[in-house]
Amino acid sequence: MQAERSIFRQIAAVFIKDMRREARSKEVTTTTVAFAIMLMVIFAFAFYQRDETVGIVFPGILWVSIIFAGTLAITRTFDQERSGGCLRALALIPGTDVSLYAGKLMTNLIFMAVFEAVLIPLIALSFDVDLMSHLTEHIAIIVGVTLGFSALGTLVSAVLVHSHLRDVMLPIFLYPMAVPLIIAGVKVTRALVEQNETDEVWMWIQLVAGVDVLFVFASFLMFRWVLSAIE
Amino acid sequence: MKSIQLNEVSRAFGRDFALHRVSLTFEPGTITVLLGANGAGKSTLMNILATLDQPTSGSIAFDQFDWAEFAKKGRHNIGWVAHKSLVYDELSGRENLEFYASMYGLSDTRKIADTWLERVGISDAAEKRVGEYSRGMRQRLSIARAMIHNPILLLLDEPLTGLDQQGRADMLKLFGQLRDQGRFIVMITHDLDLPRGFVDRVVILRSGSLSFNGEIDDPKQIAERFQEHA
């Protein structure tokens, strides 16, 4: 019980520290939101044609924007720890193999939630897509994909923390593994925009939930080894 | 912990030995100064003692624990001042110490942080961001960070770097107090101008091997031994 309390305190400490830092620098939120809006504007001008093509174009634009902007946020996950050498200090503290990963995952989820809250309504407005008619399904798939992508991204970011090419390498490692999530996201969004059967939609959402469980569980297990290798 | 014993400890990187068959004993309530030229194996030995690097051969006994057990169960006993300050530039000095205190599961983190800021003499800069600290202030904070959880084993890699005369005297006094409380202190330094009686044992490494190991407390003698054995 004591140990569990301690782990939760550690997770909170990592999360609060990252939020405090971001509140001061605003580095991640400003860059990801600006990047996401820029992508949205380019795509909107490039692909918007007629109402009947919206079902094809909108899901792609939405998920490409989320994934690209999310990558920008995730790449920075361990920047503070790397520059100050803090990973070695943290490695000497019992329990950090769990709490550091969990705290960083929470931070990435918040960063992604912030730019998604700006980006998604803007894209929907640009393409005149009504998200409210299937709001529950939209939220379920966005939360599911965001969780899985962040879980995997946080782990990959830790693996690449000392690589000089981490900005280039992260998408190369991350995207192939995140393909099931991205495909599911596109399929569900398209089905919802085209007002298709929701049975298929929930099948994809369940698949994403299953992938999330796998990614989160495996990442927690693997982070211990990653931390011992990078310390 | 009654002693730390290294028995024929080696650390090889490929065919090269960074540390070669080093046998040593560290005792509580002593300051051991680790000397040697660049590449002599000092940092490798420190990393092994910090359980961040594993010996290739030989054994280490941290009391009843071997290296692997101590790495798993005893790391909270280690306080480490490294080359890098291991603190966050974007946070203030107090926030850094509060963060590490929370990570160690300590309660009343604010009080602990303030106590240590005062002990290392940077209370006035508690609210200032570390990115704005001078080199000496950063070093003092780094020392406070390493001590915040009251570790038994203190590993100090060039802890006097960047400190002015007053800072140097303050930190040496602090290390002396910690030694008197029964802690193991192992210190790498190139600064041999240490006060008489500060050092209990001198260990000199040369090309990864133990070149000298003896009890000396006179700074002149330490310098002479260093000239002879490094």
Coordinates of C-alpha atoms in Angstrom, one line a residue:
Chain A
M1 CA 0.0 0.0 0.0
Q2 CA 2.8 2.3 1.0
A3 CA 4.7 1.5 -2.2
E4 CA 1.6 2.1 -4.3
R5 CA 1.1 5.5 -2.7
S6 CA 4.7 6.3 -3.3
I7 CA 4.3 5.4 -7.0
F8 CA 1.2 7.6 -7.4
R9 CA 3.1 10.5 -5.7
Q10 CA 6.0 10.0 -8.2
I11 CA 3.6 10.0 -11.2
A12 CA 2.0 13.2 -9.9
A13 CA 5.5 14.7 -9.3
V14 CA 6.6 14.0 -12.9
F15 CA 3.4 15.2 -14.4
I16 CA 3.3 18.4 -12.3
K17 CA 6.9 19.1 -13.1
D18 CA 6.3 18.7 -16.9
M19 CA 3.1 20.9 -16.8
R20 CA 4.9 23.6 -14.8
R21 CA 7.7 23.6 -17.3
E22 CA 5.3 23.8 -20.2
A23 CA 3.2 26.6 -18.5
R24 CA 6.4 28.6 -18.5
S25 CA 7.9 27.8 -21.9
K26 CA 4.7 27.0 -23.8
E27 CA 7.0 25.3 -26.3
V28 CA 5.0 22.1 -27.0
T29 CA 1.5 23.6 -27.0
T30 CA 2.3 26.6 -29.3
T31 CA 4.3 24.5 -31.8
T32 CA 1.9 21.7 -32.0
V33 CA -1.2 23.9 -32.2
A34 CA 0.4 26.1 -34.8
F35 CA 1.6 23.2 -36.8
A36 CA -1.8 21.5 -36.7
I37 CA -3.6 24.6 -37.8
M38 CA -1.1 25.1 -40.7
L39 CA -1.6 21.5 -41.9
M40 CA -5.4 22.0 -41.6
V41 CA -5.3 25.2 -43.7
I42 CA -3.1 23.6 -46.4
F43 CA -5.2 20.5 -46.6
A44 CA -8.5 22.4 -46.6
F45 CA -7.4 24.5 -49.6
A46 CA -5.8 21.5 -51.4
F47 CA -8.5 18.9 -51.1
Y48 CA -11.8 20.6 -50.5
Q49 CA -14.0 20.0 -53.6
R50 CA -17.6 18.9 -53.2
D51 CA -19.8 17.6 -50.5
E52 CA -19.7 14.0 -51.8
T53 CA -15.9 13.9 -51.4
V54 CA -15.9 15.0 -47.8
G55 CA -16.3 11.4 -46.5
I56 CA -13.1 10.4 -48.3
V57 CA -11.0 13.5 -47.7
F58 CA -12.0 14.6 -44.2
P59 CA -10.9 11.4 -42.2
G60 CA -7.5 11.4 -43.9
I61 CA -6.9 15.1 -43.2
L62 CA -8.1 14.8 -39.6
W63 CA -5.8 11.8 -38.8
V64 CA -2.8 13.0 -40.7
S65 CA -3.0 16.3 -38.8
I66 CA -3.4 14.5 -35.4
I67 CA -0.6 12.1 -36.0
F68 CA 1.9 14.7 -37.4
A69 CA 1.2 17.2 -34.6
G70 CA 1.2 14.4 -32.0
T71 CA 4.7 13.3 -33.3
L72 CA 5.9 16.9 -32.7
A73 CA 4.8 16.7 -29.1
I74 CA 6.0 13.2 -28.4
T75 CA 9.5 13.9 -29.8
R76 CA 10.1 16.4 -27.0
T77 CA 9.0 13.9 -24.2
F78 CA 12.4 13.4 -22.6
D79 CA 14.1 16.6 -23.8
Q80 CA 14.4 18.0 -20.3
E81 CA 15.7 14.9 -18.8
R82 CA 18.3 14.5 -21.6
S83 CA 19.7 18.1 -21.5
G84 CA 20.2 18.1 -17.7
G85 CA 21.3 14.5 -17.5
C86 CA 18.4 13.9 -15.1
L87 CA 17.6 10.4 -16.3
R88 CA 20.6 9.1 -14.4
A89 CA 19.5 10.8 -11.2
L90 CA 16.0 9.4 -11.7
A91 CA 17.3 6.0 -12.4
L92 CA 18.7 5.9 -8.8
I93 CA 15.2 6.4 -7.4
P94 CA 13.2 3.2 -6.7
G95 CA 10.0 3.0 -8.6
T96 CA 10.8 5.4 -11.4
D97 CA 10.7 2.6 -14.1
V98 CA 6.9 2.8 -13.6
S99 CA 6.3 6.3 -12.5
L100 CA 8.4 8.1 -15.1
Y101 CA 6.7 6.3 -17.9
A102 CA 3.2 6.9 -16.5
G103 CA 3.9 10.6 -15.8
K104 CA 5.3 11.1 -19.3
L105 CA 2.4 9.3 -20.8
M106 CA 0.0 11.6 -18.9
T107 CA 1.9 14.6 -20.1
N108 CA 1.7 13.5 -23.7
L109 CA -2.0 12.8 -23.4
I110 CA -2.6 16.3 -22.1
F111 CA -0.5 17.8 -24.9
M112 CA -2.4 15.9 -27.6
A113 CA -5.7 16.7 -26.0
V114 CA -4.9 20.4 -26.1
F115 CA -4.1 20.5 -29.8
E116 CA -6.9 18.1 -30.6
A117 CA -9.4 20.4 -28.8
V118 CA -8.3 23.2 -31.1
L119 CA -7.7 21.3 -34.3
I120 CA -10.7 18.9 -34.6
P121 CA -13.5 21.5 -34.4
L122 CA -11.5 23.7 -36.8
I123 CA -11.2 20.9 -39.4
A124 CA -14.8 20.0 -38.9
L125 CA -15.9 23.6 -39.5
S126 CA -13.7 23.9 -42.6
F127 CA -15.2 20.8 -44.2
D128 CA -18.7 21.5 -42.8
V129 CA -18.8 18.1 -41.0
D130 CA -21.3 17.6 -38.2
L131 CA -19.4 15.8 -35.4
M132 CA -22.3 16.2 -32.9
S133 CA -24.6 13.6 -34.5
H134 CA -22.2 10.8 -33.5
L135 CA -20.3 12.6 -30.7
T136 CA -19.9 9.5 -28.5
E137 CA -18.3 7.5 -31.3
H138 CA -16.1 10.3 -32.4
I139 CA -14.8 10.9 -28.9
A140 CA -14.3 7.1 -28.3
I141 CA -12.2 6.7 -31.4
I142 CA -10.2 9.9 -30.8
V143 CA -9.5 9.0 -27.2
G144 CA -8.6 5.4 -28.1
V145 CA -6.2 6.3 -30.9
T146 CA -4.6 9.1 -28.9
L147 CA -4.0 6.8 -25.9
G148 CA -2.4 4.1 -28.0
F149 CA -0.4 6.5 -30.1
S150 CA 0.9 8.3 -26.9
A151 CA 1.7 5.0 -25.1
L152 CA 3.7 3.8 -28.0
G153 CA 5.3 7.2 -28.7
T154 CA 6.4 7.7 -25.1
L155 CA 8.2 4.4 -25.2
V156 CA 9.8 5.0 -28.6
S157 CA 10.8 8.5 -27.5
A158 CA 12.6 7.0 -24.5
V159 CA 14.4 4.5 -26.7
L160 CA 15.7 7.3 -28.9
V161 CA 16.5 9.7 -26.1
H162 CA 20.3 9.7 -26.8
S163 CA 20.1 9.5 -30.5
H164 CA 21.2 12.5 -32.5
L165 CA 18.7 11.6 -35.2
R166 CA 15.7 11.1 -32.8
D167 CA 13.5 13.7 -34.7
V168 CA 13.9 11.7 -37.9
M169 CA 14.0 8.2 -36.3
L170 CA 10.9 8.6 -34.1
P171 CA 8.3 8.6 -37.0
I172 CA 10.2 5.8 -38.7
F173 CA 9.9 3.6 -35.7
L174 CA 6.5 4.8 -34.5
Y175 CA 4.3 5.0 -37.6
P176 CA 4.6 1.4 -38.7
M177 CA 3.6 0.2 -35.2
A178 CA 0.8 2.7 -35.0
V179 CA -0.7 1.6 -38.4
P180 CA -3.6 -0.4 -36.8
L181 CA -4.6 2.7 -34.8
I182 CA -4.4 5.0 -37.8
I183 CA -6.4 2.7 -40.1
A184 CA -9.0 2.2 -37.4
G185 CA -9.2 6.0 -36.9
V186 CA -9.7 6.7 -40.6
K187 CA -12.3 3.9 -41.0
V188 CA -14.4 5.0 -38.0
T189 CA -14.3 8.7 -38.9
R190 CA -15.2 7.9 -42.6
A191 CA -18.1 5.6 -41.5
L192 CA -19.4 8.2 -39.1
V193 CA -19.2 11.1 -41.6
E194 CA -20.9 9.0 -44.3
Q195 CA -23.5 8.0 -41.8
N196 CA -22.8 4.3 -42.2
E197 CA -23.9 1.5 -39.8
T198 CA -22.5 2.0 -36.3
D199 CA -22.0 -1.8 -35.8
E200 CA -18.9 -1.6 -37.9
V201 CA -17.8 1.5 -36.1
W202 CA -18.0 -0.1 -32.7
M203 CA -16.1 -3.1 -34.0
W204 CA -13.2 -0.8 -35.0
I205 CA -13.4 1.0 -31.6
Q206 CA -13.2 -2.3 -29.8
L207 CA -10.2 -3.2 -31.9
V208 CA -8.5 0.1 -30.9
A209 CA -9.3 -0.6 -27.2
G210 CA -7.7 -4.0 -27.5
V211 CA -4.6 -2.5 -29.2
D212 CA -4.5 0.2 -26.5
V213 CA -4.4 -2.4 -23.8
L214 CA -1.6 -4.2 -25.6
F215 CA 0.4 -1.1 -26.2
V216 CA 0.1 0.4 -22.7
F217 CA 0.8 -3.0 -21.0
A218 CA 3.8 -3.8 -23.2
S219 CA 5.2 -0.3 -23.0
F220 CA 5.1 -0.4 -19.2
L221 CA 6.9 -3.7 -19.2
M222 CA 9.5 -2.6 -21.8
F223 CA 10.1 0.8 -20.2
R224 CA 12.0 -0.8 -17.4
W225 CA 14.5 -2.3 -19.8
V226 CA 14.7 0.8 -21.8
L227 CA 15.4 2.9 -18.7
S228 CA 18.2 0.5 -17.6
A229 CA 19.7 0.7 -21.1
I230 CA 19.6 4.5 -21.4
E231 CA 20.7 5.4 -17.8
Chain B
M1 CA 25.9 -0.5 6.1
K2 CA 29.2 -1.6 7.7
S3 CA 31.5 -1.7 4.6
I4 CA 31.6 -1.8 0.8
Q5 CA 34.1 -4.3 -0.5
L6 CA 35.4 -4.6 -4.0
N7 CA 37.1 -7.8 -4.8
E8 CA 39.1 -8.0 -8.1
V9 CA 36.6 -5.8 -9.9
S10 CA 37.1 -5.3 -13.6
R11 CA 35.2 -3.5 -16.3
A12 CA 36.0 -4.1 -19.9
F13 CA 34.8 -2.4 -23.0
G14 CA 35.6 -4.8 -25.7
R15 CA 39.2 -5.8 -25.2
D16 CA 40.1 -2.6 -23.3
F17 CA 39.9 -2.6 -19.5
A18 CA 38.6 0.6 -18.0
L19 CA 39.1 -1.0 -14.6
H20 CA 41.3 -4.0 -14.0
R21 CA 41.2 -6.2 -10.9
V22 CA 40.6 -3.5 -8.4
S23 CA 40.2 -4.6 -4.7
L24 CA 39.2 -2.0 -2.2
T25 CA 37.3 -1.5 1.0
F26 CA 35.3 1.6 1.9
E27 CA 34.3 2.1 5.5
P28 CA 31.5 4.3 7.0
G29 CA 32.5 7.6 8.5
T30 CA 35.3 8.1 6.0
I31 CA 36.1 10.3 3.1
T32 CA 38.0 8.5 0.3
V33 CA 39.5 10.6 -2.4
L34 CA 39.8 9.0 -5.8
L35 CA 42.7 10.3 -7.9
G36 CA 44.1 9.6 -11.3
A37 CA 44.8 11.0 -14.6
N38 CA 42.1 11.3 -17.3
G39 CA 41.0 7.9 -18.4
A40 CA 42.4 6.2 -15.3
G41 CA 39.0 4.6 -14.5
K42 CA 37.8 6.9 -11.8
S43 CA 34.4 7.6 -13.4
T44 CA 34.0 3.9 -14.3
L45 CA 34.5 3.0 -10.6
M46 CA 32.0 5.6 -9.5
N47 CA 29.5 4.4 -12.0
I48 CA 29.9 0.8 -10.7
L49 CA 29.5 2.0 -7.1
A50 CA 26.4 4.0 -8.2
T51 CA 25.1 0.7 -9.6
L52 CA 24.7 2.4 -13.0
D53 CA 27.4 0.2 -14.6
Q54 CA 28.0 -3.5 -13.9
P55 CA 31.5 -5.0 -13.4
T56 CA 32.6 -7.5 -16.1
S57 CA 34.2 -9.6 -13.4
G58 CA 35.0 -9.6 -9.7
S59 CA 32.5 -9.0 -7.0
I60 CA 31.3 -6.2 -4.8
A61 CA 29.7 -6.6 -1.4
F62 CA 27.5 -3.7 -0.1
D63 CA 27.2 -5.4 3.3
Q64 CA 25.1 -8.4 2.7
F65 CA 24.1 -7.4 -0.8
D66 CA 26.0 -8.1 -4.0
W67 CA 26.1 -5.6 -6.8
A68 CA 22.9 -6.9 -8.5
E69 CA 20.9 -7.0 -5.3
F70 CA 22.1 -3.6 -4.2
A71 CA 21.1 -2.2 -7.7
K72 CA 17.7 -3.6 -7.1
K73 CA 17.1 -2.9 -3.4
G74 CA 19.7 -0.4 -2.3
R75 CA 19.8 2.4 -4.8
H76 CA 17.9 4.8 -2.5
N77 CA 21.0 4.7 -0.3
I78 CA 23.1 6.4 -3.0
G79 CA 23.6 10.1 -3.4
W80 CA 25.4 11.1 -6.5
V81 CA 26.9 14.4 -7.6
A82 CA 27.9 13.9 -11.3
H83 CA 29.6 16.0 -13.9
K84 CA 26.2 17.2 -15.1
S85 CA 24.1 18.9 -12.5
L86 CA 21.1 16.6 -13.0
V87 CA 18.7 19.4 -12.3
Y88 CA 16.0 21.0 -14.5
D89 CA 16.9 24.4 -15.8
E90 CA 13.3 25.5 -16.3
L91 CA 12.4 24.9 -12.6
S92 CA 13.5 27.0 -9.6
G93 CA 16.0 25.7 -7.1
R94 CA 13.2 25.0 -4.6
E95 CA 11.0 23.3 -7.3
N96 CA 13.9 21.0 -8.3
L97 CA 14.5 19.9 -4.7
E98 CA 10.8 19.5 -4.0
F99 CA 10.5 17.4 -7.2
Y100 CA 13.3 15.1 -6.1
A101 CA 12.0 14.9 -2.6
S102 CA 8.6 13.8 -3.9
M103 CA 10.2 11.2 -6.2
Y104 CA 12.0 9.8 -3.1
G105 CA 8.6 9.6 -1.4
L106 CA 9.5 12.1 1.3
S107 CA 6.8 14.0 3.1
D108 CA 6.9 17.8 3.8
T109 CA 8.9 18.3 0.7
R110 CA 8.8 22.1 1.0
K111 CA 10.5 22.1 4.4
I112 CA 13.1 19.6 3.3
A113 CA 13.9 21.7 0.2
D114 CA 14.2 24.8 2.2
T115 CA 16.5 23.1 4.8
W116 CA 18.8 21.9 2.0
L117 CA 18.8 25.2 0.2
E118 CA 19.9 26.8 3.4
R119 CA 22.6 24.2 4.1
V120 CA 24.2 24.7 0.7
G121 CA 23.8 28.5 1.0
I122 CA 21.4 29.4 -1.9
S123 CA 18.2 30.2 0.1
D124 CA 18.2 33.6 -1.5
A125 CA 17.9 32.1 -5.0
A126 CA 15.3 29.5 -4.0
E127 CA 12.7 31.0 -6.4
K128 CA 15.1 31.8 -9.2
R129 CA 15.1 29.5 -12.2
V130 CA 18.1 27.2 -12.3
G131 CA 18.8 28.3 -15.9
E132 CA 19.7 31.7 -14.4
Y133 CA 22.0 30.3 -11.8
S134 CA 25.8 30.8 -11.8
R135 CA 28.0 27.7 -12.2
G136 CA 28.7 27.7 -8.4
M137 CA 25.1 28.0 -7.5
R138 CA 24.2 25.2 -9.8
Q139 CA 26.9 23.0 -8.2
R140 CA 25.5 23.8 -4.7
L141 CA 22.0 22.9 -5.9
S142 CA 23.4 19.7 -7.4
I143 CA 24.9 18.8 -4.0
A144 CA 21.7 19.5 -2.2
R145 CA 19.8 17.3 -4.7
A146 CA 22.2 14.4 -4.1
M147 CA 21.8 14.7 -0.3
I148 CA 18.0 15.4 -0.1
H149 CA 17.1 11.8 0.8
N150 CA 19.8 11.3 3.4
P151 CA 21.8 8.7 1.5
I152 CA 24.4 6.5 3.2
L153 CA 26.8 6.4 0.3
L154 CA 27.8 9.7 -1.3
L155 CA 29.5 9.6 -4.6
L156 CA 30.9 13.0 -5.5
D157 CA 32.4 13.5 -8.9
E158 CA 34.3 16.8 -8.9
P159 CA 32.0 18.4 -6.4
L160 CA 34.1 21.5 -6.0
T161 CA 34.0 22.5 -9.6
G162 CA 32.8 26.0 -10.2
L163 CA 32.7 27.0 -6.5
D164 CA 34.3 30.2 -5.2
Q165 CA 36.5 30.1 -2.1
Q166 CA 33.6 30.5 0.2
G167 CA 31.5 28.0 -1.6
R168 CA 34.4 25.5 -1.5
A169 CA 34.9 26.0 2.2
D170 CA 31.2 25.6 2.9
M171 CA 30.9 22.4 0.9
L172 CA 34.0 20.9 2.4
K173 CA 32.6 21.7 5.9
L174 CA 29.3 20.0 4.8
F175 CA 31.0 16.9 3.6
G176 CA 33.0 16.7 6.8
Q177 CA 29.7 16.9 8.8
L178 CA 28.2 14.2 6.7
R179 CA 31.3 12.0 7.2
D180 CA 31.0 12.5 11.0
Q181 CA 27.4 11.2 10.7
G182 CA 28.8 7.9 9.6
R183 CA 28.3 8.1 5.8
F184 CA 30.6 6.7 3.2
I185 CA 31.9 9.5 1.0
V186 CA 33.8 8.7 -2.2
M187 CA 35.1 11.8 -4.0
I188 CA 36.8 12.3 -7.3
T189 CA 38.7 15.6 -7.4
H190 CA 41.6 17.2 -9.2
D191 CA 41.7 19.9 -6.5
L192 CA 44.4 18.6 -4.1
D193 CA 44.4 21.7 -2.0
L194 CA 42.2 20.1 0.7
P195 CA 42.4 21.0 4.4
R196 CA 44.4 18.8 6.7
G197 CA 42.3 16.0 8.3
F198 CA 39.6 16.3 5.6
V199 CA 40.7 13.2 3.7
D200 CA 40.8 9.8 5.4
R201 CA 41.9 7.6 2.5
V202 CA 43.5 8.2 -0.9
V203 CA 43.0 5.8 -3.8
I204 CA 45.0 6.4 -6.9
L205 CA 44.2 4.6 -10.2
R206 CA 46.5 4.4 -13.2
S207 CA 45.3 2.9 -16.5
G208 CA 42.4 1.2 -14.7
S209 CA 44.5 -0.5 -12.1
L210 CA 44.9 0.3 -8.4
S211 CA 48.2 2.2 -8.1
F212 CA 48.0 3.4 -4.5
N213 CA 45.6 2.9 -1.6
G214 CA 46.4 4.3 1.8
E215 CA 45.4 6.5 4.7
I216 CA 46.8 10.0 4.3
D217 CA 45.3 13.2 5.7
D218 CA 48.1 15.6 4.8
P219 CA 47.5 17.5 1.6
K220 CA 51.3 17.7 0.8
Q221 CA 51.6 14.0 1.1
I222 CA 48.5 13.5 -1.1
A223 CA 50.1 15.6 -3.8
E224 CA 53.4 13.7 -3.6
R225 CA 51.6 10.3 -3.8
F226 CA 49.7 11.6 -6.8
Q227 CA 52.9 12.6 -8.5
E228 CA 54.4 9.2 -7.8
H229 CA 51.5 6.9 -8.6
A230 CA 49.1 8.6 -11.1

